[in-house]
């Protein structure tokens, strides 16, 4: 039986080949710098058969890039975008110029820090983010005041947020506390936009720091702030294994910030 060829839009094809992001591809195509089978195309939705068609940019043939999987310890104060209209520093300022194009797997907002994955494997990224896989993300969250099981119980039971949205966490525990603040361990298996921050804001609690420390079995460990490294084969396999053990399959998902 013949293998079915994948038909995707031209901008998405450039992204799947690991050349650039879809938004960057959109700009290249509209400016007439992309050719499909020798013909300039200006419509980002032009159909492409990935296994058969030839795509060139500036007359250079685009071949599939080697799949790369990185972990980055995102510092506080940088944004998870390729460029920022306000001129704020982005995560890409931490990456070497000789790396291929990589996209963040989800987001951490400007004030959040910790473990962030980057890859040029868009299908793998979608699986990691998919609500269907329920891949757990673990955070250490510093909040104002001394807290107890009343707070962690409320987070696990869930809250109705303004606008009618209901949010809950998978697990919440007190990690340690002092006289003025408390560190919590919070686990999500489906993160919505500013999920943790909005829940705590609803309860009138100030978030002082929010650090993602693990994605599935992958821990941030002692990776220095602002540093990155490739995932080991074992680490990549560990994430893949965690997703395979969970019910459901990958679905399309939106990028989320916490």
Short mmCIF file of C-alpha atoms in Angstrom, two decimals, residues 67-182:
data_model
loop_
_atom_site.label_atom_id
_atom_site.label_comp_id
_atom_site.label_asym_id
_atom_site.label_seq_id
_atom_site.Cartn_x
_atom_site.Cartn_y
_atom_site.Cartn_z
CA UNK A 67 15.83 17.20 15.31
CA UNK A 68 17.14 19.03 18.37
CA UNK A 69 15.77 19.09 21.91
CA UNK A 70 17.10 21.59 24.45
CA UNK A 71 16.34 22.48 28.04
CA UNK A 72 16.86 26.09 29.19
CA UNK A 73 16.79 27.58 32.67
CA UNK A 74 14.79 30.71 31.81
CA UNK A 75 15.73 33.71 33.94
CA UNK A 76 13.14 36.02 35.38
CA UNK A 77 12.55 39.17 33.33
CA UNK A 78 12.95 37.73 29.82
CA UNK A 79 10.07 36.93 27.49
CA UNK A 80 9.40 33.68 25.62
CA UNK A 81 9.29 35.12 22.11
CA UNK A 82 11.68 35.50 19.18
CA UNK A 83 11.32 39.29 19.25
CA UNK A 84 9.51 41.78 21.43
CA UNK A 85 7.82 44.97 20.32
CA UNK A 86 8.73 46.61 23.65
CA UNK A 87 12.41 45.82 23.26
CA UNK A 88 12.54 43.48 26.26
CA UNK A 89 15.20 40.73 26.33
CA UNK A 90 14.02 37.35 25.00
CA UNK A 91 15.06 33.77 25.64
CA UNK A 92 16.86 33.76 22.29
CA UNK A 93 19.52 36.10 23.67
CA UNK A 94 20.70 33.11 25.74
CA UNK A 95 21.10 30.81 22.70
CA UNK A 96 24.17 30.38 20.52
CA UNK A 97 23.97 31.83 17.00
CA UNK A 98 25.04 28.52 15.44
CA UNK A 99 21.90 26.68 16.55
CA UNK A 100 19.13 25.93 14.03
CA UNK A 101 15.77 27.63 14.46
CA UNK A 102 14.09 26.38 17.66
CA UNK A 103 10.68 27.11 19.12
CA UNK A 104 9.78 27.13 22.82
CA UNK A 105 7.52 24.29 23.94
CA UNK A 106 4.85 26.40 25.63
CA UNK A 107 5.67 29.56 27.53
CA UNK A 108 6.76 30.96 30.84
CA UNK A 109 5.65 34.55 31.32
CA UNK A 110 8.13 37.36 31.91
CA UNK A 111 8.01 37.10 35.71
CA UNK A 112 8.27 33.31 35.75
CA UNK A 113 11.49 31.31 35.56
CA UNK A 114 12.84 27.80 35.35
CA UNK A 115 12.64 24.84 32.99
CA UNK A 116 11.72 25.59 29.38
CA UNK A 117 12.03 23.16 26.47
CA UNK A 118 12.97 24.25 22.95
CA UNK A 119 12.86 22.15 19.80
CA UNK A 120 12.47 22.18 16.01
CA UNK A 121 10.27 19.06 16.24
CA UNK A 122 6.80 20.62 16.05
CA UNK A 123 4.92 17.32 16.38
CA UNK A 124 6.80 16.40 19.57
CA UNK A 125 6.18 19.88 20.99
CA UNK A 126 2.45 19.55 20.30
CA UNK A 127 2.38 16.21 22.13
CA UNK A 128 4.16 17.65 25.18
CA UNK A 129 1.63 20.50 25.35
CA UNK A 130 -1.46 18.46 24.53
CA UNK A 131 -4.10 18.20 27.28
CA UNK A 132 -4.64 14.62 26.13
CA UNK A 133 -1.22 13.48 27.41
CA UNK A 134 -1.64 15.04 30.89
CA UNK A 135 2.13 15.40 31.14
CA UNK A 136 2.72 16.89 34.56
CA UNK A 137 4.60 20.14 35.10
CA UNK A 138 5.94 20.86 38.59
CA UNK A 139 6.45 24.37 40.02
CA UNK A 140 7.93 25.85 43.17
CA UNK A 141 5.94 28.96 44.04
CA UNK A 142 6.86 31.49 46.70
CA UNK A 143 3.85 33.32 48.13
CA UNK A 144 3.40 35.98 50.75
CA UNK A 145 2.44 35.00 54.29
CA UNK A 146 2.39 31.68 56.12
CA UNK A 147 0.14 29.08 54.50
CA UNK A 148 -1.27 25.68 55.38
CA UNK A 149 -3.44 22.83 54.11
CA UNK A 150 -6.42 25.19 53.78
CA UNK A 151 -4.73 26.89 50.82
CA UNK A 152 -3.41 23.73 49.17
CA UNK A 153 -6.80 22.07 49.55
CA UNK A 154 -8.54 25.02 47.90
CA UNK A 155 -6.13 24.89 44.96
CA UNK A 156 -6.76 21.17 44.44
CA UNK A 157 -10.54 21.49 44.76
CA UNK A 158 -10.50 24.29 42.20
CA UNK A 159 -11.75 27.85 41.86
CA UNK A 160 -14.16 29.70 39.62
CA UNK A 161 -12.25 32.59 38.08
CA UNK A 162 -13.80 35.79 36.76
CA UNK A 163 -15.39 35.10 33.40
CA UNK A 164 -16.71 31.72 34.47
CA UNK A 165 -13.51 29.70 33.98
CA UNK A 166 -12.88 26.90 36.48
CA UNK A 167 -9.25 26.19 37.37
CA UNK A 168 -7.67 23.58 39.60
CA UNK A 169 -4.26 22.02 40.18
CA UNK A 170 -3.33 18.35 40.25
CA UNK A 171 -1.38 18.59 43.51
CA UNK A 172 -0.33 21.32 45.95
CA UNK A 173 1.81 21.04 49.08
CA UNK A 174 3.72 23.30 51.43
CA UNK A 175 7.41 22.89 50.62
CA UNK A 176 8.82 25.14 53.36
CA UNK A 177 7.95 28.39 55.07
CA UNK A 178 9.35 31.18 57.15
CA UNK A 179 7.85 34.03 59.13
CA UNK A 180 6.89 36.13 56.10
CA UNK A 181 6.44 33.81 53.14
CA UNK A 182 5.84 30.22 52.05
#
